[in-house]
Amino acid sequence: MSIETILVLNAGSSSIKFQLFKGEASVLSGQIDGLGAKAWIKAKTAEGDKIVDRAMTDDEAKNHNSALGVLLEALKAFDPNLEVDAIGHRVVHGGPNMSEPQLVTPEVLAEVEAISSMAPLHNPHNLAGVAGAGAAFEGKPQVLCFDTAFHRSQNFNNEAYALPLSYYKNGYRRYGMHGQSYLYISRELHNVAPEIADKKVVVAHLGNGASMTAIENGKCITTTMGFTALDGLAMGTRCGTIDPGILLYMMQEKDMSVDEVAHVLYKESGMLGLSEISQDMRELENSNDPKAKQALEYYDNRIKRELGGLVACMGGIDALIFTGGIGENSAKTRAGVCKGLEFLGIELDEAANDRRASEAITISASSSKVKVMAIPTNEEAMIAAQTREICEAL
Ligand code: ADP
């Protein structure tokens, strides 16, 4: 099947992000926000021309189906003759079995629905996007690309929690997240640094959500995120790894409800909680408040702590790659993480590091045993590429 135009959708609870690809080029991107309340749609071309930027009516904003009808109109306004050949979806959770993207069939949808309780904040909305796109683009193939798929190559030691074994069998596992970003970076390394592409690489995806993954030969050895998106690094508002006994203490001794605990862990913790200023890295870096400095140092230290574990599990490190909004743009974070890691063979070139990575940049010193780079990620391009691969094989 020949595939020219692919629509990539990332459907959340109240938003739908979209990007249109012609061949490998992204030609249009935008998003619908505020679904179910006061919704807004905007889209602009790759050149920055606005195609639509308006409030949606209550009828249009009723649900994902009605919203995708409006998106279809925006695509037509962009190009009246546009034919979408295939749709690629970001789906957060693929459960224990989905290690590859999947063409949408009734069986695949049933399996994703069955595991939806593991990602109640995400999967049901992703699936609503699939149903809506099915109605808006009748008869066109759809592909599901899972955030967890990349991490299915972990062995038992790295995937299991030390709970009774029956829990592992029942799906209590380290699933990991940001898989589309890790896959993109793994593939991109073959273009920008082929000498390390198949070696031992740690990738730090640092955005509002953040995780790190040890990758050897393009395959995940292990990752910092776990059963949910709370585990691992300290994030914008999420706490990352904490002693689970704290949760018991909050509920048993402090009478906090499950919802209250969840709110603290997901919304009030991380950089926002520690700094009491902001979750936004730029704001913290620009602040003179000692609490901002303390939070930033904490952030870097948590990355180091996880890096040590990942490197030990992988048995070494040949390259460290920073990506995501913070990894690509924050020279301070990269410098803070690499400081004191000379014993691991990591030496930064301060001048090379002192810039934003609008394209792949090498920031390690020429004497550094470990190559350190910052590479912009592109999860949507990865979803489009996989959608194309699957649909062209049909
Ligand atoms: P998301 O996980 O929502 O996709 P992003 O990958 O866009 O998030 O990352 C958002 C984070 O990147 C924010 O904390 C933001 O402050 C940070 N960031 C973006 N640009 C810069 C910059 N120039 N310097 C420092 N941090 C930056």
mmCIF file of C-alpha atoms and ligand atoms in Angstrom, residues 17 178 205-210 236 238 279-283 285 323-331 333 356 377 379, ligand 1:
data_model
loop_
_atom_site.group_PDB
_atom_site.id
_atom_site.type_symbol
_atom_site.label_atom_id
_atom_site.label_comp_id
_atom_site.label_asym_id
_atom_site.label_seq_id
_atom_site.Cartn_x
_atom_site.Cartn_y
_atom_site.Cartn_z
ATOM 1 C CA LYS A 17 -2.295 17.105 19.565
ATOM 2 C CA HIS A 178 8.842 7.762 26.573
ATOM 3 C CA HIS A 205 14.688 12.173 28.294
ATOM 4 C CA LEU A 206 14.149 15.259 30.449
ATOM 5 C CA GLY A 207 10.864 17.076 29.899
ATOM 6 C CA ASN A 208 7.954 17.828 32.241
ATOM 7 C CA GLY A 209 7.845 14.071 32.606
ATOM 8 C CA ALA A 210 11.328 12.552 32.654
ATOM 9 C CA GLY A 236 8.128 18.954 37.053
ATOM 10 C CA ARG A 238 5.927 14.348 40.138
ATOM 11 C CA GLN A 279 7.800 23.423 37.902
ATOM 12 C CA ASP A 280 9.309 25.220 34.918
ATOM 13 C CA MET A 281 13.058 24.699 34.574
ATOM 14 C CA ARG A 282 13.576 28.061 32.835
ATOM 15 C CA GLU A 283 11.956 29.915 35.730
ATOM 16 C CA GLU A 285 17.259 28.720 36.349
ATOM 17 C CA THR A 323 17.019 14.972 25.075
ATOM 18 C CA GLY A 324 13.550 16.437 25.853
ATOM 19 C CA GLY A 325 12.842 20.122 26.551
ATOM 20 C CA ILE A 326 15.337 20.277 29.428
ATOM 21 C CA GLY A 327 17.924 17.883 27.982
ATOM 22 C CA GLU A 328 18.011 19.778 24.678
ATOM 23 C CA ASN A 329 17.953 23.309 26.050
ATOM 24 C CA SER A 330 19.390 23.448 29.533
ATOM 25 C CA ALA A 331 23.194 23.645 29.401
ATOM 26 C CA THR A 333 21.367 20.830 33.808
ATOM 27 C CA ARG A 356 20.860 24.847 22.833
ATOM 28 C CA THR A 377 13.819 14.178 19.988
ATOM 29 C CA GLU A 379 8.195 11.437 18.936
HETATM 30 P P1 ADP B 1 6.813 17.674 27.883
HETATM 31 O O1 ADP B 1 7.269 16.547 28.764
HETATM 32 O O2 ADP B 1 5.563 18.340 28.378
HETATM 33 O O3 ADP B 1 6.813 17.346 26.409
HETATM 34 P P2 ADP B 1 9.116 19.325 27.212
HETATM 35 O O4 ADP B 1 9.944 18.200 26.672
HETATM 36 O O5 ADP B 1 8.610 20.349 26.270
HETATM 37 O O6 ADP B 1 7.924 18.801 28.118
HETATM 38 O O7 ADP B 1 10.017 20.064 28.344
HETATM 39 C C1 ADP B 1 9.519 21.099 29.114
HETATM 40 C C2 ADP B 1 10.613 21.587 30.067
HETATM 41 O O8 ADP B 1 11.737 22.068 29.285
HETATM 42 C C3 ADP B 1 10.196 22.727 30.970
HETATM 43 O O9 ADP B 1 10.635 22.492 32.302
HETATM 44 C C4 ADP B 1 10.948 23.918 30.370
HETATM 45 O O10 ADP B 1 11.242 24.893 31.341
HETATM 46 C C5 ADP B 1 12.203 23.247 29.887
HETATM 47 N N1 ADP B 1 12.926 24.123 28.934
HETATM 48 C C6 ADP B 1 12.538 24.512 27.698
HETATM 49 N N2 ADP B 1 13.440 25.406 27.183
HETATM 50 C C7 ADP B 1 14.403 25.584 28.130
HETATM 51 C C8 ADP B 1 15.600 26.362 28.199
HETATM 52 N N3 ADP B 1 15.985 27.150 27.198
HETATM 53 N N4 ADP B 1 16.355 26.268 29.334
HETATM 54 C C9 ADP B 1 15.972 25.495 30.356
HETATM 55 N N5 ADP B 1 14.859 24.713 30.335
HETATM 56 C C10 ADP B 1 14.084 24.750 29.247
#
